[in-house]
Amino acid sequence: MKSREELIQDYIDNVLSAEDKRGFDILYENDAEFRAELRMQEELTEVLGRRLSSGEKTLRASLVEAETTHRKGKRISWKQWLIPLAAAACILIVVKFVFFQSDTALYKLPEMQSEVVRGNQGNDAHDYERAVEAFNAKDYRKSTSILLDLYQTDQTILQYQFYLGLSLIGEKKFDEAISYLSPLADGESVFRQEANYYVAVILTESGRIEEAKKRLSRIEQSSKIYDKAQKLLGKIK
Amino acid sequence: MHNDQKYIQFLLQNNGEGIQHIYRQFADKVVALICRNSGTNDDGFDILQESLVDIYHMAKYKDFQLTTSFESFLLLVCKRKWLNELKKRKRKEVTNVDNHVFDIEDDSHTAYMEHMVLVEKENILMELLDSLGERCQEIIKRCMVSKNQEKIATSLGLTYAYLRKKKSECMAKLGEKVRAHPFFKSNN
């Protein structure tokens, strides 16, 4: 004879035998405590099942990562970063002037055009203009933040996605930038040619020269970015 | 739909960049709030993380819609969580708490109350599960995420019949703990 607890679990898991079902029914009919226990166990099972397969663990990993990044950003004082920054700037200047005198133009991000996207949609249009302002002032952190919001609001507007990718390049977040630009580069939109070019720039920066060449060779002659693409191709060959 | 609903989507989609954005926008405000109320920076970040997880559960389980700004809602959840934490630490007598900071009986917030109480209840259940013996925890956790209990029995080196028996004993133990917990006593 099974215990009350076993009958309850067998019922919840739908594995009650015909014989046990009779015992279960008798208890259910005549015992209020049994019914209350069954209700509670059903609720526990529902909550546990939901919580244990909720994906909370993955979310926590992202939260920890975001917290670490945020706190790291706060903790570094100006004294700590000033010297390495100055050193890095000197190296960069030397490298740029000695080795890559003409690369600046090839890597330069275009100006973001001020315009109304798909009809004037109030807040979105206003935010887009703020993004234009920040992007053109090279405040890429700010433009990324605004463009990300816009992109999340409407992922069908590819213009948001394109400039978000470029803004991330401005922030030197190349992995993230490529995740936004690659679908455009592989797609059929008006951003295809330019997206291919900037994906190639990222690939070049990452030392993935062969992939960069492939991207650049896809750019059509009729494209306004074709000349730049050819120059970059010549540079990396 | 409230414009700030996007923050909820960031959590639901586990959007890395979106979550970074949430931290950039709101972390300092939450940490400052907790620090002003007898907490430390670490407390602030812990409360923020736990509150974001709570919001995730609220949104995942039910069709949760923001009726205020995300910031206002997040601060409300954080305040409530911190108050519960202070109670847990038996530090109700702390003197350095802002006046009205824990006054959460605002009309605009009552709509959220049901969600918050539900999540708190579930959080307590998960804590109670973690207070069971390791074997019970393992059996319950595995049986709840997979329906194939014969396979679970094999992987745990048990017979199917014994697994069923153990599962019912463990669930009964959990039920006892739930009944004995002050939260459930006072909410029944």
Tab-separated table of C-alpha atoms in Angstrom:
chain	number	residue	atom	x	y	z
A	1	MET	CA	0.000	0.000	0.000
A	2	LYS	CA	1.429	3.350	-1.020
A	3	SER	CA	1.698	6.275	1.380
A	4	ARG	CA	-0.388	9.423	0.981
A	5	GLU	CA	2.707	11.294	-0.235
A	6	GLU	CA	3.402	8.670	-2.886
A	7	LEU	CA	-0.193	8.720	-4.072
A	8	ILE	CA	-0.040	12.496	-4.392
A	9	GLN	CA	3.224	12.435	-6.360
A	10	ASP	CA	2.005	9.598	-8.575
A	11	TYR	CA	-1.150	11.574	-9.305
A	12	ILE	CA	0.815	14.753	-10.105
A	13	ASP	CA	3.231	12.858	-12.348
A	14	ASN	CA	0.356	10.997	-13.955
A	15	VAL	CA	1.688	7.530	-13.116
A	16	LEU	CA	-1.074	6.415	-10.759
A	17	SER	CA	-2.042	2.764	-11.308
A	18	ALA	CA	-5.731	1.784	-11.512
A	19	GLU	CA	-5.574	0.200	-8.061
A	20	ASP	CA	-3.862	3.214	-6.485
A	21	LYS	CA	-6.343	5.499	-8.224
A	22	ARG	CA	-9.149	3.920	-6.186
A	23	GLY	CA	-7.247	4.592	-2.943
A	24	PHE	CA	-6.481	8.109	-4.107
A	25	ASP	CA	-10.149	8.823	-4.934
A	26	ILE	CA	-11.311	7.634	-1.533
A	27	LEU	CA	-8.849	9.920	0.236
A	28	TYR	CA	-9.707	12.810	-2.054
A	29	GLU	CA	-13.434	12.426	-1.380
A	30	ASN	CA	-13.219	12.056	2.375
A	31	ASP	CA	-10.110	13.837	3.594
A	32	ALA	CA	-9.876	17.641	3.465
A	33	GLU	CA	-6.278	17.586	4.662
A	34	PHE	CA	-5.371	15.285	1.793
A	35	ARG	CA	-6.978	17.667	-0.668
A	36	ALA	CA	-5.123	20.622	0.853
A	37	GLU	CA	-1.821	18.740	0.680
A	38	LEU	CA	-2.497	17.816	-2.954
A	39	ARG	CA	-3.206	21.446	-3.848
A	40	MET	CA	-0.017	22.584	-2.186
A	41	GLN	CA	2.091	19.886	-3.861
A	42	GLU	CA	0.617	20.776	-7.248
A	43	GLU	CA	1.532	24.405	-6.659
A	44	LEU	CA	5.038	23.497	-5.497
A	45	THR	CA	5.550	21.328	-8.574
A	46	GLU	CA	4.397	24.109	-10.882
A	47	VAL	CA	6.637	26.746	-9.294
A	48	LEU	CA	9.690	24.485	-9.022
A	49	GLY	CA	9.339	23.287	-12.603
A	50	ARG	CA	9.080	26.832	-13.858
A	51	ARG	CA	11.870	28.247	-11.720
A	52	LEU	CA	14.320	25.412	-12.295
A	53	SER	CA	14.051	25.712	-16.054
A	54	SER	CA	13.769	29.490	-16.222
A	55	GLY	CA	17.231	30.350	-17.581
A	56	GLU	CA	18.022	32.309	-14.418
A	57	LYS	CA	21.562	30.959	-14.329
A	58	THR	CA	22.379	32.362	-17.768
A	59	LEU	CA	20.861	35.710	-16.876
A	60	ARG	CA	22.929	35.849	-13.684
A	61	ALA	CA	26.101	35.310	-15.697
A	62	SER	CA	25.245	38.357	-17.828
A	63	LEU	CA	24.399	40.421	-14.752
A	64	VAL	CA	27.698	39.524	-13.112
A	65	GLU	CA	29.542	40.467	-16.299
A	66	ALA	CA	27.731	43.800	-16.521
A	67	GLU	CA	28.423	44.512	-12.864
A	68	THR	CA	32.117	43.701	-13.262
A	69	THR	CA	32.413	45.988	-16.284
A	70	HIS	CA	30.534	48.760	-14.529
A	71	ARG	CA	32.538	48.539	-11.325
A	72	LYS	CA	35.850	48.250	-13.151
A	73	GLY	CA	35.023	51.440	-15.014
A	74	LYS	CA	34.387	53.230	-11.738
A	75	ARG	CA	37.363	51.906	-9.843
A	76	ILE	CA	40.134	53.096	-12.156
A	77	SER	CA	41.185	56.569	-11.065
A	78	TRP	CA	42.615	59.147	-13.464
A	79	LYS	CA	46.085	58.673	-11.993
A	80	GLN	CA	46.002	55.009	-12.871
A	81	TRP	CA	44.996	55.450	-16.481
A	82	LEU	CA	46.716	58.707	-17.301
A	83	ILE	CA	50.234	57.278	-17.707
A	84	PRO	CA	49.288	54.189	-19.752
A	85	LEU	CA	46.949	56.351	-21.790
A	86	ALA	CA	49.665	58.878	-22.523
A	87	ALA	CA	52.059	56.072	-23.445
A	88	ALA	CA	49.456	54.430	-25.669
A	89	ALA	CA	48.696	57.748	-27.331
A	90	CYS	CA	52.398	58.328	-28.085
A	91	ILE	CA	52.758	54.857	-29.581
A	92	LEU	CA	49.601	55.341	-31.596
A	93	ILE	CA	50.786	58.677	-32.963
A	94	VAL	CA	54.165	57.227	-33.936
A	95	VAL	CA	52.592	54.153	-35.535
A	96	LYS	CA	50.011	56.197	-37.398
A	97	PHE	CA	52.480	58.726	-38.739
A	98	VAL	CA	55.350	56.397	-39.514
A	99	PHE	CA	53.597	53.311	-40.778
A	100	PHE	CA	50.042	54.144	-41.743
A	101	GLN	CA	50.093	57.673	-42.990
A	102	SER	CA	47.204	57.192	-45.354
A	103	ASP	CA	45.141	54.713	-43.317
A	104	THR	CA	43.288	57.317	-41.317
A	105	ALA	CA	40.974	58.151	-44.185
A	106	LEU	CA	40.373	54.484	-44.917
A	107	TYR	CA	39.328	53.753	-41.351
A	108	LYS	CA	37.427	56.976	-40.787
A	109	LEU	CA	33.789	56.543	-39.955
A	110	PRO	CA	31.361	58.432	-42.165
A	111	GLU	CA	29.325	61.325	-40.933
A	112	MET	CA	25.936	60.277	-39.655
A	113	GLN	CA	23.283	62.117	-41.603
A	114	SER	CA	20.604	64.015	-39.807
A	115	GLU	CA	17.276	62.922	-41.202
A	116	VAL	CA	13.875	61.691	-40.291
A	117	VAL	CA	13.628	57.940	-40.408
A	118	ARG	CA	10.448	56.363	-41.723
A	119	GLY	CA	8.202	59.291	-40.936
A	120	ASN	CA	8.568	61.512	-37.933
A	121	GLN	CA	7.844	59.253	-34.991
A	122	GLY	CA	8.124	61.741	-32.175
A	123	ASN	CA	10.517	60.456	-29.535
A	124	ASP	CA	12.341	58.137	-31.902
A	125	ALA	CA	13.070	60.958	-34.344
A	126	HIS	CA	14.254	63.144	-31.483
A	127	ASP	CA	16.479	60.341	-30.147
A	128	TYR	CA	17.856	59.731	-33.622
A	129	GLU	CA	18.886	63.383	-33.856
A	130	ARG	CA	20.591	63.092	-30.465
A	131	ALA	CA	22.431	60.040	-31.771
A	132	VAL	CA	23.513	61.989	-34.866
A	133	GLU	CA	24.855	64.761	-32.678
A	134	ALA	CA	26.761	62.373	-30.391
A	135	PHE	CA	28.076	60.246	-33.265
A	136	ASN	CA	29.382	63.205	-35.243
A	137	ALA	CA	30.962	64.615	-32.073
A	138	LYS	CA	32.674	61.193	-31.732
A	139	ASP	CA	30.922	60.612	-28.401
A	140	TYR	CA	30.415	57.010	-29.445
A	141	ARG	CA	29.498	55.742	-26.016
A	142	LYS	CA	26.518	58.060	-26.001
A	143	SER	CA	25.549	57.379	-29.620
A	144	THR	CA	25.774	53.613	-29.002
A	145	SER	CA	23.478	53.878	-26.036
A	146	ILE	CA	20.854	55.899	-27.944
A	147	LEU	CA	21.092	53.784	-31.092
A	148	LEU	CA	20.799	50.581	-29.108
A	149	ASP	CA	17.572	51.853	-27.580
A	150	LEU	CA	16.269	52.807	-30.999
A	151	TYR	CA	17.300	49.474	-32.475
A	152	GLN	CA	15.563	47.598	-29.674
A	153	THR	CA	12.437	49.662	-30.212
A	154	ASP	CA	12.263	48.873	-33.911
A	155	GLN	CA	14.615	46.307	-35.370
A	156	THR	CA	13.128	46.691	-38.817
A	157	ILE	CA	14.806	50.083	-39.303
A	158	LEU	CA	18.156	48.988	-40.701
A	159	GLN	CA	19.555	52.492	-40.463
A	160	TYR	CA	19.613	52.136	-36.678
A	161	GLN	CA	21.414	48.816	-36.986
A	162	PHE	CA	23.974	50.207	-39.434
A	163	TYR	CA	24.909	53.228	-37.362
A	164	LEU	CA	24.856	51.166	-34.177
A	165	GLY	CA	27.485	48.933	-35.791
A	166	LEU	CA	29.565	51.968	-36.785
A	167	SER	CA	29.190	53.533	-33.368
A	168	LEU	CA	30.484	50.325	-31.799
A	169	ILE	CA	33.479	50.506	-34.151
A	170	GLY	CA	34.001	54.022	-32.809
A	171	GLU	CA	34.033	52.494	-29.326
A	172	LYS	CA	36.474	49.816	-30.544
A	173	LYS	CA	33.947	47.144	-29.623
A	174	PHE	CA	34.695	45.216	-32.763
A	175	ASP	CA	33.065	41.903	-31.847
A	176	GLU	CA	29.772	43.585	-31.071
A	177	ALA	CA	30.047	45.843	-34.110
A	178	ILE	CA	30.499	42.888	-36.414
A	179	SER	CA	27.417	41.176	-35.005
A	180	TYR	CA	25.285	44.124	-36.135
A	181	LEU	CA	27.057	44.807	-39.434
A	182	SER	CA	27.487	41.272	-40.785
A	183	PRO	CA	23.753	40.634	-41.341
A	184	LEU	CA	23.600	43.902	-43.287
A	185	ALA	CA	26.710	43.023	-45.268
A	186	ASP	CA	25.184	39.665	-46.181
A	187	GLY	CA	21.755	41.112	-46.874
A	188	GLU	CA	20.192	43.011	-49.719
A	189	SER	CA	19.610	46.427	-48.190
A	190	VAL	CA	21.106	49.743	-49.264
A	191	PHE	CA	23.620	49.348	-46.465
A	192	ARG	CA	25.108	46.180	-47.942
A	193	GLN	CA	28.130	47.764	-49.663
A	194	GLU	CA	29.138	50.021	-46.800
A	195	ALA	CA	28.495	47.331	-44.214
A	196	ASN	CA	30.832	45.032	-46.151
A	197	TYR	CA	33.486	47.728	-46.131
A	198	TYR	CA	33.308	48.338	-42.385
A	199	VAL	CA	33.200	44.617	-41.629
A	200	ALA	CA	36.394	44.406	-43.705
A	201	VAL	CA	37.914	47.230	-41.649
A	202	ILE	CA	37.166	45.297	-38.462
A	203	LEU	CA	38.573	42.103	-39.924
A	204	THR	CA	41.710	43.958	-40.963
A	205	GLU	CA	42.074	45.402	-37.488
A	206	SER	CA	41.717	41.895	-36.085
A	207	GLY	CA	44.365	40.503	-38.416
A	208	ARG	CA	41.865	38.390	-40.379
A	209	ILE	CA	43.252	39.608	-43.665
A	210	GLU	CA	41.916	36.897	-45.974
A	211	GLU	CA	38.363	37.356	-44.736
A	212	ALA	CA	38.772	41.113	-45.080
A	213	LYS	CA	39.896	40.706	-48.693
A	214	LYS	CA	36.834	38.586	-49.481
A	215	ARG	CA	34.556	41.220	-48.029
A	216	LEU	CA	36.250	44.026	-49.956
A	217	SER	CA	36.118	42.144	-53.228
A	218	ARG	CA	32.344	41.856	-52.891
A	219	ILE	CA	31.909	45.628	-53.056
A	220	GLU	CA	30.497	46.622	-56.403
A	221	GLN	CA	32.135	49.134	-58.692
A	222	SER	CA	29.019	51.257	-58.754
A	223	SER	CA	29.164	51.714	-55.011
A	224	LYS	CA	30.349	55.046	-53.674
A	225	ILE	CA	32.644	53.233	-51.293
A	226	TYR	CA	34.298	51.201	-54.071
A	227	ASP	CA	37.386	53.454	-54.347
A	228	LYS	CA	38.038	53.299	-50.606
A	229	ALA	CA	37.546	49.542	-50.708
A	230	GLN	CA	40.111	49.224	-53.488
A	231	LYS	CA	42.598	51.367	-51.591
A	232	LEU	CA	42.189	49.248	-48.466
A	233	LEU	CA	42.471	46.115	-50.536
A	234	GLY	CA	45.726	47.422	-52.035
A	235	LYS	CA	46.994	48.242	-48.584
A	236	ILE	CA	46.436	44.836	-47.080
A	237	LYS	CA	47.503	42.732	-50.079
B	1	MET	CA	3.083	49.742	-24.070
B	2	HIS	CA	5.388	51.857	-21.926
B	3	ASN	CA	8.529	52.953	-23.733
B	4	ASP	CA	10.692	51.527	-20.941
B	5	GLN	CA	9.294	48.036	-21.529
B	6	LYS	CA	12.455	47.553	-23.605
B	7	TYR	CA	14.463	47.159	-20.400
B	8	ILE	CA	12.260	44.219	-19.472
B	9	GLN	CA	12.937	42.762	-22.918
B	10	PHE	CA	16.697	43.134	-22.373
B	11	LEU	CA	16.354	40.897	-19.329
B	12	LEU	CA	13.985	38.409	-20.954
B	13	GLN	CA	16.252	38.059	-23.981
B	14	ASN	CA	19.396	38.029	-21.839
B	15	ASN	CA	20.677	40.787	-24.103
B	16	GLY	CA	24.288	41.413	-23.005
B	17	GLU	CA	24.579	44.917	-24.422
B	18	GLY	CA	21.119	45.812	-23.122
B	19	ILE	CA	22.014	44.595	-19.637
B	20	GLN	CA	25.222	46.646	-19.721
B	21	HIS	CA	22.996	49.585	-20.641
B	22	ILE	CA	20.767	48.940	-17.612
B	23	TYR	CA	23.841	48.996	-15.386
B	24	ARG	CA	25.110	52.206	-16.964
B	25	GLN	CA	21.745	53.888	-16.511
B	26	PHE	CA	20.620	52.679	-13.115
B	27	ALA	CA	23.354	50.957	-11.079
B	28	ASP	CA	24.712	54.120	-9.499
B	29	LYS	CA	21.246	55.236	-8.426
B	30	VAL	CA	20.480	51.906	-6.778
B	31	VAL	CA	23.863	51.752	-5.056
B	32	ALA	CA	23.477	55.333	-3.801
B	33	LEU	CA	20.032	54.503	-2.427
B	34	ILE	CA	21.317	51.477	-0.528
B	35	CYS	CA	24.395	53.332	0.738
B	36	ARG	CA	22.189	56.129	2.075
B	37	ASN	CA	20.283	53.500	3.993
B	38	SER	CA	22.938	51.680	5.971
B	39	GLY	CA	24.229	49.521	3.156
B	40	THR	CA	27.567	49.250	1.411
B	41	ASN	CA	28.488	49.390	-2.262
B	42	ASP	CA	28.540	45.587	-2.352
B	43	ASP	CA	25.076	45.477	-0.780
B	44	GLY	CA	23.889	47.881	-3.456
B	45	PHE	CA	25.160	45.727	-6.320
B	46	ASP	CA	23.800	42.554	-4.692
B	47	ILE	CA	20.376	44.122	-4.272
B	48	LEU	CA	20.447	45.361	-7.871
B	49	GLN	CA	21.310	41.919	-9.211
B	50	GLU	CA	18.672	40.158	-7.126
B	51	SER	CA	16.070	42.750	-8.083
B	52	LEU	CA	16.799	42.355	-11.786
B	53	VAL	CA	16.437	38.586	-11.417
B	54	ASP	CA	13.104	39.137	-9.659
B	55	ILE	CA	11.910	41.414	-12.455
B	56	TYR	CA	12.966	38.762	-14.962
B	57	HIS	CA	10.828	36.168	-13.177
B	58	MET	CA	7.867	38.530	-12.936
B	59	ALA	CA	8.039	39.208	-16.654
B	60	LYS	CA	8.711	35.633	-17.681
B	61	TYR	CA	5.833	34.144	-15.761
B	62	LYS	CA	3.083	36.600	-16.487
B	63	ASP	CA	2.388	39.195	-19.118
B	64	PHE	CA	4.006	41.924	-17.102
B	65	GLN	CA	3.514	45.503	-18.247
B	66	LEU	CA	5.235	48.560	-16.831
B	67	THR	CA	2.873	51.291	-15.721
B	68	THR	CA	5.658	53.632	-14.597
B	69	SER	CA	9.216	54.271	-15.757
B	70	PHE	CA	11.603	51.337	-15.426
B	71	GLU	CA	13.727	53.375	-13.045
B	72	SER	CA	10.838	53.993	-10.713
B	73	PHE	CA	9.866	50.319	-10.781
B	74	LEU	CA	13.436	49.099	-10.301
B	75	LEU	CA	13.949	51.397	-7.330
B	76	LEU	CA	10.702	50.166	-5.832
B	77	VAL	CA	11.783	46.528	-6.124
B	78	CYS	CA	15.228	47.363	-4.740
B	79	LYS	CA	13.777	49.269	-1.796
B	80	ARG	CA	11.478	46.419	-0.896
B	81	LYS	CA	14.259	43.895	-1.235
B	82	TRP	CA	16.637	45.940	0.880
B	83	LEU	CA	13.989	46.378	3.553
B	84	ASN	CA	13.517	42.603	3.660
B	85	GLU	CA	17.283	42.176	3.844
B	86	LEU	CA	17.521	44.610	6.752
B	87	LYS	CA	14.779	42.716	8.536
B	88	LYS	CA	16.674	39.503	7.935
B	89	ARG	CA	19.777	41.029	9.422
B	90	LYS	CA	17.688	42.123	12.372
B	91	ARG	CA	18.746	45.689	11.821
B	92	LYS	CA	15.350	47.275	11.966
B	93	GLU	CA	16.755	49.801	14.445
B	94	VAL	CA	19.142	51.356	11.947
B	95	THR	CA	18.998	55.101	12.268
B	96	ASN	CA	20.514	56.129	8.974
B	97	VAL	CA	17.468	55.514	6.790
B	98	ASP	CA	15.986	58.280	4.636
B	99	ASN	CA	12.621	59.508	5.753
B	100	HIS	CA	9.906	58.071	3.525
B	101	VAL	CA	12.409	56.050	1.529
B	102	PHE	CA	10.566	52.876	2.296
B	103	ASP	CA	7.160	54.389	1.950
B	104	ILE	CA	6.042	52.084	-0.806
B	105	GLU	CA	2.317	52.462	-0.448
B	106	ASP	CA	2.186	54.781	-3.416
B	107	ASP	CA	-0.969	54.303	-5.520
B	108	SER	CA	1.032	53.985	-8.731
B	109	HIS	CA	2.884	51.079	-7.208
B	110	THR	CA	0.063	48.991	-5.861
B	111	ALA	CA	-0.334	47.374	-9.268
B	112	TYR	CA	3.144	45.939	-8.875
B	113	MET	CA	2.538	44.594	-5.402
B	114	GLU	CA	0.907	41.349	-6.478
B	115	HIS	CA	3.876	40.552	-8.746
B	116	MET	CA	6.406	41.358	-6.063
B	117	VAL	CA	4.694	39.286	-3.391
B	118	LEU	CA	4.428	36.352	-5.771
B	119	VAL	CA	8.128	36.478	-6.621
B	120	GLU	CA	9.070	36.785	-2.950
B	121	LYS	CA	6.990	33.708	-2.227
B	122	GLU	CA	8.754	31.792	-4.981
B	123	ASN	CA	12.166	32.982	-3.808
B	124	ILE	CA	11.432	31.644	-0.340
B	125	LEU	CA	10.414	28.305	-1.832
B	126	MET	CA	13.722	28.129	-3.717
B	127	GLU	CA	15.603	28.941	-0.498
B	128	LEU	CA	13.702	26.186	1.303
B	129	LEU	CA	14.591	23.754	-1.463
B	130	ASP	CA	18.253	24.625	-0.934
B	131	SER	CA	17.873	23.902	2.774
B	132	LEU	CA	16.958	20.247	2.119
B	133	GLY	CA	19.600	17.515	2.160
B	134	GLU	CA	21.759	17.250	-0.945
B	135	ARG	CA	20.181	14.007	-2.120
B	136	CYS	CA	16.672	15.429	-1.840
B	137	GLN	CA	17.704	18.587	-3.677
B	138	GLU	CA	19.225	16.558	-6.472
B	139	ILE	CA	16.203	14.311	-6.847
B	140	ILE	CA	13.727	17.181	-6.843
B	141	LYS	CA	15.767	19.375	-9.178
B	142	ARG	CA	16.259	16.609	-11.698
B	143	CYS	CA	12.673	15.360	-11.563
B	144	MET	CA	11.336	18.887	-12.063
B	145	VAL	CA	13.260	19.593	-15.245
B	146	SER	CA	12.955	16.178	-16.883
B	147	LYS	CA	9.951	13.952	-17.223
B	148	ASN	CA	12.011	10.845	-17.886
B	149	GLN	CA	12.306	9.601	-14.332
B	150	GLU	CA	13.476	6.125	-15.345
B	151	LYS	CA	16.532	7.714	-16.908
B	152	ILE	CA	17.059	9.878	-13.824
B	153	ALA	CA	16.872	6.789	-11.588
B	154	THR	CA	19.514	5.026	-13.696
B	155	SER	CA	21.839	8.024	-13.653
B	156	LEU	CA	21.514	8.304	-9.878
B	157	GLY	CA	22.095	4.571	-9.420
B	158	LEU	CA	18.601	4.002	-7.998
B	159	THR	CA	15.685	1.816	-8.993
B	160	TYR	CA	12.719	3.645	-10.493
B	161	ALA	CA	10.488	2.551	-7.587
B	162	TYR	CA	12.983	3.854	-5.027
B	163	LEU	CA	13.326	7.168	-6.877
B	164	ARG	CA	9.527	7.611	-6.815
B	165	LYS	CA	9.453	6.853	-3.093
B	166	LYS	CA	12.328	9.245	-2.359
B	167	LYS	CA	10.808	11.955	-4.490
B	168	SER	CA	7.526	11.785	-2.590
B	169	GLU	CA	9.357	11.872	0.756
B	170	CYS	CA	11.473	14.842	-0.322
B	171	MET	CA	8.490	16.762	-1.652
B	172	ALA	CA	6.604	16.060	1.570
B	173	LYS	CA	9.579	17.404	3.555
B	174	LEU	CA	9.603	20.518	1.406
B	175	GLY	CA	5.869	20.892	1.983
B	176	GLU	CA	6.437	20.755	5.740
B	177	LYS	CA	9.088	23.454	5.537
B	178	VAL	CA	6.775	25.640	3.464
B	179	ARG	CA	3.950	25.254	5.978
B	180	ALA	CA	6.283	26.091	8.865
B	181	HIS	CA	7.730	29.225	7.235
B	182	PRO	CA	6.474	32.507	8.749
B	183	PHE	CA	5.804	34.026	5.322
B	184	PHE	CA	3.381	31.283	4.330
B	185	LYS	CA	1.820	31.152	7.776
B	186	SER	CA	1.066	34.861	7.662
B	187	ASN	CA	-0.138	34.758	4.049
B	188	ASN	CA	-2.523	31.847	4.487
